[in-house]
Short mmCIF file of C-alpha atoms in Angstrom, two decimals:
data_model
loop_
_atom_site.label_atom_id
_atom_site.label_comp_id
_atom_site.label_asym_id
_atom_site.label_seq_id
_atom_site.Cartn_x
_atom_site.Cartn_y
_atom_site.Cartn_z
CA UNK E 840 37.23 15.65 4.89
CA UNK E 841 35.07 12.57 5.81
CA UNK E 842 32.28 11.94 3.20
CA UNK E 843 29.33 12.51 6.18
CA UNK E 844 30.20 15.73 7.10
CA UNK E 845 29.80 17.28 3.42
CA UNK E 846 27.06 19.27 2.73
CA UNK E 847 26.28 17.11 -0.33
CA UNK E 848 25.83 14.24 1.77
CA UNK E 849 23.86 15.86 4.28
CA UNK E 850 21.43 16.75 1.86
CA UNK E 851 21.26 13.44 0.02
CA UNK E 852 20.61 12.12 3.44
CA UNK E 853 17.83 14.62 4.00
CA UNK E 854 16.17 14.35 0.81
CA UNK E 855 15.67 10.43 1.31
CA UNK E 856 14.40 10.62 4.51
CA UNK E 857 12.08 13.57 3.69
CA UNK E 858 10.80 10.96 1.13
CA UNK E 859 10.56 8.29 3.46
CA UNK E 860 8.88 10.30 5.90
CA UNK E 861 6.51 11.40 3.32
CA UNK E 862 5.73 7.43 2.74
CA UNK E 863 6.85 6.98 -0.79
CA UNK E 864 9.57 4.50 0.13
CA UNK E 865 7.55 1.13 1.17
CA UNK E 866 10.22 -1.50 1.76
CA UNK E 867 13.40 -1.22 0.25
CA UNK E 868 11.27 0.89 -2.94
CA UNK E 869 13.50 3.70 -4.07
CA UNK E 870 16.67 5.03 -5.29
CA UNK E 871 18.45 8.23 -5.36
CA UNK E 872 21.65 9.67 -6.90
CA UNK E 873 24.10 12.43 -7.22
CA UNK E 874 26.61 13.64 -9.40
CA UNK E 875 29.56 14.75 -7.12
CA UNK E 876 31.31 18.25 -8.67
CA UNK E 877 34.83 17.74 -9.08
CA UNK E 878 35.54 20.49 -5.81
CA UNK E 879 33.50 17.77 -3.59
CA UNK E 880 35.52 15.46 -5.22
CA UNK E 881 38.95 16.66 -4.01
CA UNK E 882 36.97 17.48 -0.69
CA UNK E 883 36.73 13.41 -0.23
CA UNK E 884 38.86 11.39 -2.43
CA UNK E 885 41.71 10.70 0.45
CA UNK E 886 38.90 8.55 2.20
CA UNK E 887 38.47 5.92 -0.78
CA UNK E 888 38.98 2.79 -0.89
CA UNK E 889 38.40 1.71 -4.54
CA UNK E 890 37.26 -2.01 -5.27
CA UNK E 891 37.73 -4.17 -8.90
CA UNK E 892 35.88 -2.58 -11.79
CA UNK E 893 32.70 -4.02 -13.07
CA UNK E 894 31.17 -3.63 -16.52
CA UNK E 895 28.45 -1.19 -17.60
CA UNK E 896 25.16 -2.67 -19.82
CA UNK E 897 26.00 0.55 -21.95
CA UNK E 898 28.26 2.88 -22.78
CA UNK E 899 28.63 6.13 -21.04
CA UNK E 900 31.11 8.10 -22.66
CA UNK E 901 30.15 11.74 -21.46
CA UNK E 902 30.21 10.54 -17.87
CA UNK E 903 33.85 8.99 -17.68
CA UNK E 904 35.53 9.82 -14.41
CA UNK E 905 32.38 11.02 -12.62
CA UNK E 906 31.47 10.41 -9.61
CA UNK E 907 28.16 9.36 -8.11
CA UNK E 908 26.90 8.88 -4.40
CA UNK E 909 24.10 5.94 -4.61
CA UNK E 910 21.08 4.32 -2.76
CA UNK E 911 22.50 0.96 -1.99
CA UNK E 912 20.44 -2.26 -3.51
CA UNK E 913 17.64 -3.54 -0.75
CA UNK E 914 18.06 -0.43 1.43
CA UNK E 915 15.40 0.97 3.26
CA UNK E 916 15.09 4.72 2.81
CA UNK E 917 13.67 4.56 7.01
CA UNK E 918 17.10 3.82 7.55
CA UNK E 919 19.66 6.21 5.80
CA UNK E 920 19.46 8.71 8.10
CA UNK E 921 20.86 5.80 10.99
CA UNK E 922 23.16 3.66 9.05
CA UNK E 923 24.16 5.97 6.26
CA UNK E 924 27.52 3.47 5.25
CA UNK E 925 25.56 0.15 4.52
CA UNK E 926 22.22 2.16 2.83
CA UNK E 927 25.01 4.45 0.65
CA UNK E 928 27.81 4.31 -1.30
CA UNK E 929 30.08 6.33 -3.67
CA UNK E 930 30.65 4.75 -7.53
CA UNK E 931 33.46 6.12 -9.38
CA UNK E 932 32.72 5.50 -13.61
CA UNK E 933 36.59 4.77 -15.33
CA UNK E 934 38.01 6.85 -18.38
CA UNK E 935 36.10 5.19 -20.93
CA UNK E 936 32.86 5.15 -19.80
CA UNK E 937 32.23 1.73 -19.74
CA UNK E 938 32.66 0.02 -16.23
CA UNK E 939 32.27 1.42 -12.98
CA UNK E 940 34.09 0.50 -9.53
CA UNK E 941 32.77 1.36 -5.76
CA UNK E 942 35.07 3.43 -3.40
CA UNK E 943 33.22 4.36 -0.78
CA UNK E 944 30.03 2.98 1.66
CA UNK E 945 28.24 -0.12 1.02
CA UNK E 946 29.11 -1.46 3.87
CA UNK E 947 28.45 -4.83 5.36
CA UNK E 948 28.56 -6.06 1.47
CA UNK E 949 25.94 -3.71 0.12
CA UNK E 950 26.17 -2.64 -3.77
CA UNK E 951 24.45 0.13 -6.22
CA UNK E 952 20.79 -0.02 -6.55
CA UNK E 953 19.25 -2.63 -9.15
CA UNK E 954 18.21 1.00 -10.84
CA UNK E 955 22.14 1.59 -11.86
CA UNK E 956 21.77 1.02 -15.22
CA UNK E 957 18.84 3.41 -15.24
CA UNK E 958 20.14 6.12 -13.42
CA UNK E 959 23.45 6.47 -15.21
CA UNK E 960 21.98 6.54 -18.79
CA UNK E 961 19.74 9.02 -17.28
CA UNK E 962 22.33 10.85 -15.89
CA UNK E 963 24.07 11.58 -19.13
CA UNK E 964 21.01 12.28 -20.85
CA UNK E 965 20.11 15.04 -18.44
CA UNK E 966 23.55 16.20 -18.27
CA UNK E 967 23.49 16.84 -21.42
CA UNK E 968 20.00 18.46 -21.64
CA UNK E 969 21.03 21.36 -18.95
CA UNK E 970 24.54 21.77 -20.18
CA UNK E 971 25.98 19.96 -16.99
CA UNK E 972 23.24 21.63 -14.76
CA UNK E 973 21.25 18.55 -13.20
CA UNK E 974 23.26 16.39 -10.92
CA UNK E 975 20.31 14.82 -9.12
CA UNK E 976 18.10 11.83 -10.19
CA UNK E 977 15.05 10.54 -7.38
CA UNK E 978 12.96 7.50 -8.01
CA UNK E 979 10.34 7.01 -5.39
CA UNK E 980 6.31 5.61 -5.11
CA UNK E 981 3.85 8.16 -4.42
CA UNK E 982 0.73 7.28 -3.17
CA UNK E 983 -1.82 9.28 -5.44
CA UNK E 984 -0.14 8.79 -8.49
CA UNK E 985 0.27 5.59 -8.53
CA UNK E 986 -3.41 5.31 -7.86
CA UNK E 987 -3.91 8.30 -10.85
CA UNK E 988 -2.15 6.00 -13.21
CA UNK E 989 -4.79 3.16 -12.48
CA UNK E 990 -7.51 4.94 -13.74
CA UNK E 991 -6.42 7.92 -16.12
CA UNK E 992 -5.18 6.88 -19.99
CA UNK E 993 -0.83 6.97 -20.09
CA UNK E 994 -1.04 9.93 -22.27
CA UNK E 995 1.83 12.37 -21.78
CA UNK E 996 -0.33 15.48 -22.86
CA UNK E 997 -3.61 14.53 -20.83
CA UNK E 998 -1.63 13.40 -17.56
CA UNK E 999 0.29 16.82 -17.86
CA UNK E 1000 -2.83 18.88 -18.42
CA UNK E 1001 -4.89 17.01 -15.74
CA UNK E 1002 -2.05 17.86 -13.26
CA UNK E 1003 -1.94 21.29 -14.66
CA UNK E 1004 -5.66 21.53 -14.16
CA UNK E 1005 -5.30 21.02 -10.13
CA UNK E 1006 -2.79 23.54 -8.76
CA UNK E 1007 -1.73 27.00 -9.94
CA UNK E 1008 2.18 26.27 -8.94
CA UNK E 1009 2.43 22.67 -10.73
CA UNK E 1010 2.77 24.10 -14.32
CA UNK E 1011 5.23 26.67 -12.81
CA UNK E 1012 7.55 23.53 -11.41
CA UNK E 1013 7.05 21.30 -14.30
CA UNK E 1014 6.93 23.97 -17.26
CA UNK E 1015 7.64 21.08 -19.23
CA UNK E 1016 5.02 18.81 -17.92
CA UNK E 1017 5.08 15.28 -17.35
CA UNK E 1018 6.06 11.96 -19.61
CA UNK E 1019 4.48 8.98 -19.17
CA UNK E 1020 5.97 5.49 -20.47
CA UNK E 1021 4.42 1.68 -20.96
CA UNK E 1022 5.21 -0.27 -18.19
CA UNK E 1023 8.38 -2.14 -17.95
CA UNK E 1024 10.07 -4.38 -15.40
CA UNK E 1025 11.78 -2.66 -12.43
CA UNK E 1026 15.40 -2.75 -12.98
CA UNK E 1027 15.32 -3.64 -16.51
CA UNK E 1028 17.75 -2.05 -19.42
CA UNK E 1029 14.28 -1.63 -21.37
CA UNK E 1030 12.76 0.36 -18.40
CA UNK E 1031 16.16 2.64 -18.39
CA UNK E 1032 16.00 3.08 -22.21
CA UNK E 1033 12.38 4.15 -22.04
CA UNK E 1034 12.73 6.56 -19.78
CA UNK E 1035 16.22 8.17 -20.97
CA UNK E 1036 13.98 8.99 -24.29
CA UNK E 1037 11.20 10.34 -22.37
CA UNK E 1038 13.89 12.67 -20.13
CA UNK E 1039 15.29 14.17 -23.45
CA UNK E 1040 12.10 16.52 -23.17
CA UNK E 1041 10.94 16.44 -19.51
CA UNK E 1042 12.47 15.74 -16.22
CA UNK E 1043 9.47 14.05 -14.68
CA UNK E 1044 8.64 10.67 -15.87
CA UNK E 1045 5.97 8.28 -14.66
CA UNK E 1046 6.15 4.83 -14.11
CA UNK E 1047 2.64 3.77 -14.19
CA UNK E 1048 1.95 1.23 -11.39
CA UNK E 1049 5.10 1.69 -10.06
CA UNK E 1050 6.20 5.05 -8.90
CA UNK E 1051 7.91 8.73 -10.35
CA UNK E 1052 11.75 9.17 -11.69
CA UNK E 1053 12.78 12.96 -11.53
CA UNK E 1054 15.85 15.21 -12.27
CA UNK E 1055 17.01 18.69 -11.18
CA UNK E 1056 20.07 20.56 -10.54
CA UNK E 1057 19.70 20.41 -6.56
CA UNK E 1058 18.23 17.97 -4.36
CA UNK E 1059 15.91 20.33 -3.36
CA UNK E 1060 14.51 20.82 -6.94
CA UNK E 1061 14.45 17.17 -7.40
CA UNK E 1062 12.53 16.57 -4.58
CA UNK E 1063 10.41 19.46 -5.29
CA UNK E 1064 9.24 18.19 -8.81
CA UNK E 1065 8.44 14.86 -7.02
CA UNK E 1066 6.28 16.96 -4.46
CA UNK E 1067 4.91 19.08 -6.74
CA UNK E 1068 3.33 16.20 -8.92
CA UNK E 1069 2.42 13.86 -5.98
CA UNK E 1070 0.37 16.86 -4.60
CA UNK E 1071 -1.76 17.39 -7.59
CA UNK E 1072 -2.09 14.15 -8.09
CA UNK E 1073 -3.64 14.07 -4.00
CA UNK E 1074 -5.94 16.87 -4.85
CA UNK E 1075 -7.21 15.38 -8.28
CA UNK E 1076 -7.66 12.27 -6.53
CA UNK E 1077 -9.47 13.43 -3.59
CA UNK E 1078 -12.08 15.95 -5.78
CA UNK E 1079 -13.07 12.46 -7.33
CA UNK E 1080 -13.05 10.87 -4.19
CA UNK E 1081 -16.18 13.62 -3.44
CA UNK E 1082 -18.44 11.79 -5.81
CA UNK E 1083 -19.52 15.19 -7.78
CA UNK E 1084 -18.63 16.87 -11.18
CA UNK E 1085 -16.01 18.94 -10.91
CA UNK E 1086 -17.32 22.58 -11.49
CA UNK E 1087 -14.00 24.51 -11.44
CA UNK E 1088 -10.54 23.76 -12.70
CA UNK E 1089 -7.75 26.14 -14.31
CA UNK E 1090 -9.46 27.07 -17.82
CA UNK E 1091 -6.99 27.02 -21.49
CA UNK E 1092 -7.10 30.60 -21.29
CA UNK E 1093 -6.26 30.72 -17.63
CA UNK E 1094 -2.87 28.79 -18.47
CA UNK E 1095 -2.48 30.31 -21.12
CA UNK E 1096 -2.26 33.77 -19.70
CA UNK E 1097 -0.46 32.46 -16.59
CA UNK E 1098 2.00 30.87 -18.78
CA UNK E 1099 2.90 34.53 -21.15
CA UNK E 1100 3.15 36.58 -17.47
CA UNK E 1101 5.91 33.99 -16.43
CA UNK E 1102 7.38 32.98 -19.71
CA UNK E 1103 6.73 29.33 -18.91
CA UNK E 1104 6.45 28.58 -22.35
CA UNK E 1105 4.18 25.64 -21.93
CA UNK E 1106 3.65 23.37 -24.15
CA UNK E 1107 0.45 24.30 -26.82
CA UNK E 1108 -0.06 20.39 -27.25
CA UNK E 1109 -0.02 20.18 -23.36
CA UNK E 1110 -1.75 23.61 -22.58
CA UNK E 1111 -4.93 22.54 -24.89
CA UNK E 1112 -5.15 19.29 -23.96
CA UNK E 1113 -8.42 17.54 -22.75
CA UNK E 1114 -8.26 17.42 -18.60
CA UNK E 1115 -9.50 14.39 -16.99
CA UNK E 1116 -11.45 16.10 -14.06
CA UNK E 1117 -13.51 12.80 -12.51
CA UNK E 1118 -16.87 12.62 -14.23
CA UNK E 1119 -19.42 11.07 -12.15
CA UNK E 1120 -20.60 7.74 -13.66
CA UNK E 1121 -23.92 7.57 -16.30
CA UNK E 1122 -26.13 6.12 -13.76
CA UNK E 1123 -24.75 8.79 -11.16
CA UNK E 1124 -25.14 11.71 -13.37
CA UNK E 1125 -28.69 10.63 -14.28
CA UNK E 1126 -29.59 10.46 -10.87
CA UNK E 1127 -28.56 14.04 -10.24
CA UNK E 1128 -30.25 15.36 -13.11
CA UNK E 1129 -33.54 13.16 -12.22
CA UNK E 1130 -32.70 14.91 -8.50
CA UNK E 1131 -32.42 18.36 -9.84
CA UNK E 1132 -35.70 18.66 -11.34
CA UNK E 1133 -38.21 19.46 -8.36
CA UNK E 1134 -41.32 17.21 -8.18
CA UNK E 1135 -44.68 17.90 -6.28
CA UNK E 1136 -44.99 16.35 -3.12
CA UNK E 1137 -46.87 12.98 -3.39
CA UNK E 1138 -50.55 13.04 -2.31
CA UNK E 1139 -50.64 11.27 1.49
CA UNK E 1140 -53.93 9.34 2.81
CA UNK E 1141 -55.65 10.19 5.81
CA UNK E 1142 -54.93 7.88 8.43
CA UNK E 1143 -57.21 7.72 11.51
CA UNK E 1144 -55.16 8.85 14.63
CA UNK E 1145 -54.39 6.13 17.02
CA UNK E 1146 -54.46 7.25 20.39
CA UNK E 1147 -51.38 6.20 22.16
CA UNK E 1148 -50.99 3.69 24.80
CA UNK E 1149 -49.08 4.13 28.43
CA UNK E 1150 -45.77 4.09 28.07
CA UNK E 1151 -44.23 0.31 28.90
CA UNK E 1152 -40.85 0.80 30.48
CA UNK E 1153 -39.82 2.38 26.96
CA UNK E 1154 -38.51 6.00 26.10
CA UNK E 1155 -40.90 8.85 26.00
CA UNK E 1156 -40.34 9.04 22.31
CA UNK E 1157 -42.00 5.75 21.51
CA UNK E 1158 -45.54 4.34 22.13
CA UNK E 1159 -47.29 1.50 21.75
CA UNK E 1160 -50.62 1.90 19.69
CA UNK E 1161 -53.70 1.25 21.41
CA UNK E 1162 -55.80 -1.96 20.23
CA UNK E 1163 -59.02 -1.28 20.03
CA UNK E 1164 -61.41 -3.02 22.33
CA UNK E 1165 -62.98 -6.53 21.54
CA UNK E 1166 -66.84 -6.64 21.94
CA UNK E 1167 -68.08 -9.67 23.68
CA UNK E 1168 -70.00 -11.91 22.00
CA UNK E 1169 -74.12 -11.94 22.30
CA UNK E 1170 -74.97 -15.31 23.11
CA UNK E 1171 -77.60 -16.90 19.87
CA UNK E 1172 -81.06 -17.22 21.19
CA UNK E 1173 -80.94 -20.36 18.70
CA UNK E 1174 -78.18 -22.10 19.92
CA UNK E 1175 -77.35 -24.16 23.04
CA UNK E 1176 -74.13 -23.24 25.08
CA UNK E 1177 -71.41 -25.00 24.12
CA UNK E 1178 -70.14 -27.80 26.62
CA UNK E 1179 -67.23 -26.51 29.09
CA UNK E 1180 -64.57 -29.27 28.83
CA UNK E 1181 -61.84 -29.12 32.07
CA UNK E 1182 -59.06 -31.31 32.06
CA UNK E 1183 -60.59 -33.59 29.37
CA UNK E 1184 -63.69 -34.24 31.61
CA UNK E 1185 -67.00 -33.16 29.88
CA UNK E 1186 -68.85 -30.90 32.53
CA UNK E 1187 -73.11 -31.78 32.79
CA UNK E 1188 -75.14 -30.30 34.01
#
């Protein structure tokens, strides 16, 4: 059975382009994986073509003999759905863990994504925090919360509870909220390390300033957690963008009661955590107190009425005011009449 016609593949291929159609992959941003059951496996393995073996930067003992289908480096999620052999490949990881080889896709020369590293060590961590369960990782850059990380504090339990705070269904998708990390490089064995501790406990991590890695058992749950989170982080966002206090959020209580009827189990740390809700600034909320308070109208002048003029080729709505009229002067019984001068010749009488 050829590799494209698997369901597996045709929702790999569906997820990215969702993604890229949702414009979180700018570029070649991105990555995506998924850990092939051994059934697809055997569905596939008479099409490989396996190349020489090249080292992992760590050891990956529970994942020996897995295999993965992979973003390829420098691919552009916009084109996946069209050229699905250079923009994907399948990695197969050897029998100690410790070096992996491609043998299938990348075509034209392509190879894994620069996120390898990150995605495998995440891979085994998740693996083994679902018993086997997740088999999808998703990196992509949302709009809204990259912009949320620019201006809330990279705390795990106020990110989670702000997000919380927005929609009813986001502490229902991620019951075990969000984790947020320092920044590191993209690509970096630091950045991979950082998050595999932070996915021991969550399977949402955010990069700040750079974009969301996620987990889940199914591409569609995967995606969904990344949908989930980028939509609260839109509505948060926007109820800021509306310049006034917020007046109405989902209350400790609320969750906490919303959290017992489901058996969420949310977090207590997370539940009762401060929400950042977009608090005007001083001067702003000074103004709308100093507006609030209602003031007697301020005493006016009389002004005389000035008639209005004829209109002068203008609209009926405007006229000119009338000048009043100049009185001629009374000649001075005292005083001679001044001399007429006309063209510079004095005029005698």
């Amino acid at each position: 059975m050829k590799v494209l016609d698997t369901d597996f593949a045709k929702s790999f291929i569906r997820m990215c382009n969702d993604g890229w159609t949702f414009g979180w992959h700018e570029s070649n941003g991105g990555n995506a994986s998924y850990r092939l059951t051994t059934v697809e496996v055997s569905q596939v393995k008479a099409g490989f073509r396996a190349k020489p073996w090249v080292g992992i930067d760590t050891d990956i003992p529970t994942l020996a003999g897995e295999c993965f289908l992979i973003t390829a480096s420098g691919s552009h999620f916009r084109n996946i759905t069209h050229d699905p052999k250079s923009t994907l490949g399948i990695i197969e990881i050897d029998r100690t863990g410790t070096a992996w080889r491609e043998v299938w896709g990348f075509k034209d020369g392509t190879h894994p994504t620069s996120e390898l590293t990150a995605h495998l060590i995440n891979h085994e961590v998740r693996k083994a925090a679902t018993r086997g369960k997740s088999r999808v990782i998703y990196h992509c850059h949302p709009v809204n919360l990259a912009a949320m990380s620019c201006v809330m504090p990279h705390d795990s339990a106020v990110f989670t509870r702000t997000l919380w705070a927005q929609l009813a269904e986001c502490a229902m998708v991620l019951r075990y909220g969000v984790q947020v990390i320092g920044w590191e490089v993209p690509g970096s064995i630091d950045l991979a390390i950082e998050t595999a501790k932070a996915m021991e406990t969550s399977n949402a991590v955010v990069w700040p300033h750079h974009g969301l890695f996620v987990s889940g058992d199914t591409m569609d749950e995967a995606f969904g957690v990344a949908h989930t989170v980028e939509k609260a982080a839109e509505i948060w966002c926007k109820a800021r963008a509306c310049g006034m206090p917020n007046t109405s959020c989902i209350e400790d209580e609320d969750l906490s009661r919303f959290s017992r009827e489901y058996d969420l189990g949310l977090s207590r740390r997370q539940m009762f955590a401060k929400p950042v809700l977009g608090t005007p600034a001083p001067e702003r909320v000074k103004l709308e107190v100093a507006n609030a308070v209602p003031k007697k109208p301020p005493v006016q002048e009389k002004q005389e009425k000035v008639p209005d003029e004829v209109l002068a080729n203008m609209p009926s709505v405007f006229h000119f005011p009338a000048e009043p009229a100049k009185a001629a002067p009374a000649p001075s019984p005292t005083q001679p009449e001044e001399p007429v001068y006309r063209f510079g010749i004095k005029k005698t009488s």
